Short mmCIF file of C-alpha atoms in Angstrom, two decimals:
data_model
loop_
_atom_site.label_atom_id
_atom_site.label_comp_id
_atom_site.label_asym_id
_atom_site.label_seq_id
_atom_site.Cartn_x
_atom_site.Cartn_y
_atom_site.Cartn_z
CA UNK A 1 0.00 0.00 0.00
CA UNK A 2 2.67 2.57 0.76
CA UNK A 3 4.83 1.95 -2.62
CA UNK A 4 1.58 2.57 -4.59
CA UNK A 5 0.51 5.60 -2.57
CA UNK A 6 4.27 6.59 -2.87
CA UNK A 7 3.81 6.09 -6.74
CA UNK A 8 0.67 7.42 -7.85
CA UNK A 9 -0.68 3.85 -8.45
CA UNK A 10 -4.23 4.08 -7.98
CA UNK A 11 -5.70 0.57 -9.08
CA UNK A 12 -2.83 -1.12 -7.15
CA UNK A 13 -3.37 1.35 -3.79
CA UNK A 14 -7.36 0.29 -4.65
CA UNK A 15 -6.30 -3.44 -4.34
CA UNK A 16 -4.14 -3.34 -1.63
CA UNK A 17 -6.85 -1.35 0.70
CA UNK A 18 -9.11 -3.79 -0.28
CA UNK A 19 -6.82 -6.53 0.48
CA UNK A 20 -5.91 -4.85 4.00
CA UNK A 21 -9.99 -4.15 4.52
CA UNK A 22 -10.44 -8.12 4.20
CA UNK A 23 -7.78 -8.94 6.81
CA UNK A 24 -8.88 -5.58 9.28
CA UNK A 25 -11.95 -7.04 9.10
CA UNK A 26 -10.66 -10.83 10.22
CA UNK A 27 -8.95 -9.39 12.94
CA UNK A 28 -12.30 -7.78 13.82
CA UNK A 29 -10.70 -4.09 13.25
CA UNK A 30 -13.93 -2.97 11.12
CA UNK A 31 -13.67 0.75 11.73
CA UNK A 32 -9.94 0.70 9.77
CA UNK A 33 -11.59 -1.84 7.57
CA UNK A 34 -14.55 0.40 6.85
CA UNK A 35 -11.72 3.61 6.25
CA UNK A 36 -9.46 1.09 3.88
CA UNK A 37 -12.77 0.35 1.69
CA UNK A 38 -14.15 3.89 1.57
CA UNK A 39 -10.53 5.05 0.31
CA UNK A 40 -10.52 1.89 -2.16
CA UNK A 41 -14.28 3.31 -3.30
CA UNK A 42 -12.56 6.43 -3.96
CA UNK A 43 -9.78 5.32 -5.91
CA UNK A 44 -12.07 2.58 -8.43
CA UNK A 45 -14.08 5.75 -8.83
CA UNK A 46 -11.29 8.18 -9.69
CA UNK A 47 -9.86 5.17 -12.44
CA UNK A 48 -14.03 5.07 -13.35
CA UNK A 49 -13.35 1.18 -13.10
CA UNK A 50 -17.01 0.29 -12.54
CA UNK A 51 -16.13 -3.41 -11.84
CA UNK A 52 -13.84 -2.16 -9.09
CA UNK A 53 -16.51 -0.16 -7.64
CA UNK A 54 -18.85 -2.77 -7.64
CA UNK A 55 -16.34 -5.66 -5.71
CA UNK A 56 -15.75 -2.40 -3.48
CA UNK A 57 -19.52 -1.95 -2.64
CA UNK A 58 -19.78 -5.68 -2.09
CA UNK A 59 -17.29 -5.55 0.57
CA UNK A 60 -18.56 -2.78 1.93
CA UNK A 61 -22.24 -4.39 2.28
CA UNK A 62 -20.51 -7.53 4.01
CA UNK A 63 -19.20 -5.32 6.32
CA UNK A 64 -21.97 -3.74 7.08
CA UNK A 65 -23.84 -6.92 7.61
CA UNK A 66 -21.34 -7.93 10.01
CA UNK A 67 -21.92 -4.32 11.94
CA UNK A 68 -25.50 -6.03 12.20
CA UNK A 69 -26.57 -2.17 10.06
CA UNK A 70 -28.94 -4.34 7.19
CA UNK A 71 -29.95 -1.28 5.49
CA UNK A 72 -26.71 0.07 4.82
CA UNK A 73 -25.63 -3.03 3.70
CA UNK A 74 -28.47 -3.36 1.49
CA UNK A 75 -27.57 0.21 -0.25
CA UNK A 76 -24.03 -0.99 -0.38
CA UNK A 77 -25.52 -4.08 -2.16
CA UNK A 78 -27.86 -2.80 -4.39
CA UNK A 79 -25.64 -0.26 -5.61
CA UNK A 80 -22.76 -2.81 -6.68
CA UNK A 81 -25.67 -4.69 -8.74
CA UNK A 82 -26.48 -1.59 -10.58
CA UNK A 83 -23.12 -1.18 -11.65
CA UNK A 84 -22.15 -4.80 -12.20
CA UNK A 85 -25.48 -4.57 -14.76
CA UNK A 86 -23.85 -1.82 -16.59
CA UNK A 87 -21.24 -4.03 -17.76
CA UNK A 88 -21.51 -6.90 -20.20
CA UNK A 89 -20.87 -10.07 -18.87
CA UNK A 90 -22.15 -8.85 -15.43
CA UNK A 91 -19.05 -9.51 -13.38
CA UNK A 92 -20.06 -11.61 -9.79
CA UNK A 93 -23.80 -10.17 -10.70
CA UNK A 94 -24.86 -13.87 -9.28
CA UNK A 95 -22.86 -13.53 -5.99
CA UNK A 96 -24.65 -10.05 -5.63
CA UNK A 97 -27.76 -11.40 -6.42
CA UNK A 98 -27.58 -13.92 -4.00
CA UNK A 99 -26.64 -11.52 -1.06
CA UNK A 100 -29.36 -9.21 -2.03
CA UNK A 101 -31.60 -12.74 -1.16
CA UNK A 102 -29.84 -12.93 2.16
CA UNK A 103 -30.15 -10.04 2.95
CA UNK A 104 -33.87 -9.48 2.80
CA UNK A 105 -34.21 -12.60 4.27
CA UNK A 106 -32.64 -11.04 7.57
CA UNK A 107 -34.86 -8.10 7.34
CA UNK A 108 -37.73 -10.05 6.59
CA UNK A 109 -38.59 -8.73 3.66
CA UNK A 110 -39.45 -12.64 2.22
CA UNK A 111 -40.78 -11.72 -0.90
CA UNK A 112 -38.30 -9.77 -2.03
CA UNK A 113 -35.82 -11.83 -0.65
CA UNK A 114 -37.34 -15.01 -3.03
CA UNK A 115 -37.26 -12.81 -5.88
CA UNK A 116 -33.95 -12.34 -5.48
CA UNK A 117 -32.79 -15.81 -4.85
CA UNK A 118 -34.43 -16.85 -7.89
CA UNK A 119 -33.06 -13.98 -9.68
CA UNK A 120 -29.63 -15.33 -8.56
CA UNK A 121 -30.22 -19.22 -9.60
CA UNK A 122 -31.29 -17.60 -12.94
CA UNK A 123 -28.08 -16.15 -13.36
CA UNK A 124 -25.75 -18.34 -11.92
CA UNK A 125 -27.24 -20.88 -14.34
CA UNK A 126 -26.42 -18.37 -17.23
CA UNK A 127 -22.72 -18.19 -15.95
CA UNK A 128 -22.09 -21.97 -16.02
CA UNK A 129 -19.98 -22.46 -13.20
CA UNK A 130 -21.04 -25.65 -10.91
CA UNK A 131 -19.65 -24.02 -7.63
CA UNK A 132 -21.38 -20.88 -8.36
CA UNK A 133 -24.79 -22.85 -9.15
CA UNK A 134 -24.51 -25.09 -6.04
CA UNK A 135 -23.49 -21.92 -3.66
CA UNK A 136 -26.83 -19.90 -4.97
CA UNK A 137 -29.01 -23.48 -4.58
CA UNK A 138 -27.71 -24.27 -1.17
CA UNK A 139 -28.52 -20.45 0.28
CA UNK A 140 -31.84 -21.20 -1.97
CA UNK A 141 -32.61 -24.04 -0.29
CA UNK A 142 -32.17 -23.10 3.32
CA UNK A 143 -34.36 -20.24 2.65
CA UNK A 144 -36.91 -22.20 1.14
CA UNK A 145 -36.52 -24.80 4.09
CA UNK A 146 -38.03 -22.08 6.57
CA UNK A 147 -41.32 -22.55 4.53
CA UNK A 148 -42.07 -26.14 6.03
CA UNK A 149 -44.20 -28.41 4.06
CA UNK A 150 -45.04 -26.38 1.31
CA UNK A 151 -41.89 -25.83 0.42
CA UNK A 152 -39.69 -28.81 1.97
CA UNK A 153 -39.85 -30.66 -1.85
CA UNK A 154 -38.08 -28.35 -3.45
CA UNK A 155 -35.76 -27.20 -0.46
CA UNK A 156 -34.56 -30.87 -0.48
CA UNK A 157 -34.63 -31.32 -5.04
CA UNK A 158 -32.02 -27.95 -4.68
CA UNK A 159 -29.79 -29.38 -1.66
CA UNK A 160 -29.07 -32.43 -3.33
CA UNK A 161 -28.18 -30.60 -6.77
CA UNK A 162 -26.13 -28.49 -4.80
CA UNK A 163 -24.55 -31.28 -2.78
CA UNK A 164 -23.71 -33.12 -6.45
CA UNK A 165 -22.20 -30.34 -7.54
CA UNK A 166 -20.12 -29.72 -4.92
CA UNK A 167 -19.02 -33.89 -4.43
CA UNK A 168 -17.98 -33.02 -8.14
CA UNK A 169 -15.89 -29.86 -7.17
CA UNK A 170 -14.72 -31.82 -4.46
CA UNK A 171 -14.66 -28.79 -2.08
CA UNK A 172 -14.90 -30.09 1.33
CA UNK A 173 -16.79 -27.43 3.33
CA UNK A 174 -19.18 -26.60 1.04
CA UNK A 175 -20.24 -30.09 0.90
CA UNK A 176 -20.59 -30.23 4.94
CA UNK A 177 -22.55 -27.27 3.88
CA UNK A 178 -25.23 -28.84 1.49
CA UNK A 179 -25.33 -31.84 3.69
#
């Protein structure tokens, strides 16, 4: 971070805050993690990299969530999947989608929330990638699962997908995930 401050370099002081932000935030630091991402925010937007701003806003939502401050994150959110839509392919659109899901889910908002879950499946079916599919049907699935009866069937059809897909990826925690 200091040899691209010292330097002028924008997009690599952007990705080192961010990079510092992720492990402030591990250490449970989240006020310097919240300062490292608003500076990052600034710099993606000075270099008008929307894709940068986007992965910034996402981070920024997390955090937020974290903080336990659902409405902020949910601007944070909602604001990275505007941009990500302005660019063709949508980069992590799915990933966005899906915490938009989560997120109303938390505030209760269940509607909305299914809207977007489905609106993430959609697209993570569009992108192709089996982790990405099984991550949005797992976080589909548990939601679903809160419905009971009515909604148990297809809860259980999506967890098992997922749990294929990830016995094919072979990624260990995901699968204790599904299962």
């Amino acid at each position: 971070l200091a040899v691209a401050v010292q330097h002028g370099l924008l997009r690599h002081e952007a990705e080192a805050r961010l990079a510092l932000a992720m492990f402030t935030i591990a250490r449970g630091e989240v006020d310097t993690a919240s300062l490292q991402l608003h500076t990052a925010l600034d710099r993606v937007r000075r270099l008008d990299d929307i894709a940068g701003q986007a992965r910034v806003l996402t981070e920024l939502s997390r955090l937020e969530r974290r903080r336990g401050d659902y409405l902020a994150a949910l601007r944070f959110e909602l604001s990275g999947v505007e941009l990500r839509r302005r660019l063709n392919p949508p980069p992590e659109l799915w990933r966005s989608l899906l915490n938009l899901g989560v997120l109303y889910e938390q505030i209760e908002l269940l509607e909305e929330s299914r809207r977007y879950y489905a609106e993430a499946l959609a697209e993570s079916e569009r992108t192709g990638q089996p982790g990405q599919i099984a991550d949005v049907l797992n976080g589909y699935a548990g939601f679903l699962n809160d419905f009971g009866p009515a909604s148990a069937s297809q809860a259980l059809a999506m967890a098992e997908r997922a749990l294929r897909l990830q016995r094919e990826q072979g990624d260990m925690a995901r699968i204790g995930s599904c299962l």
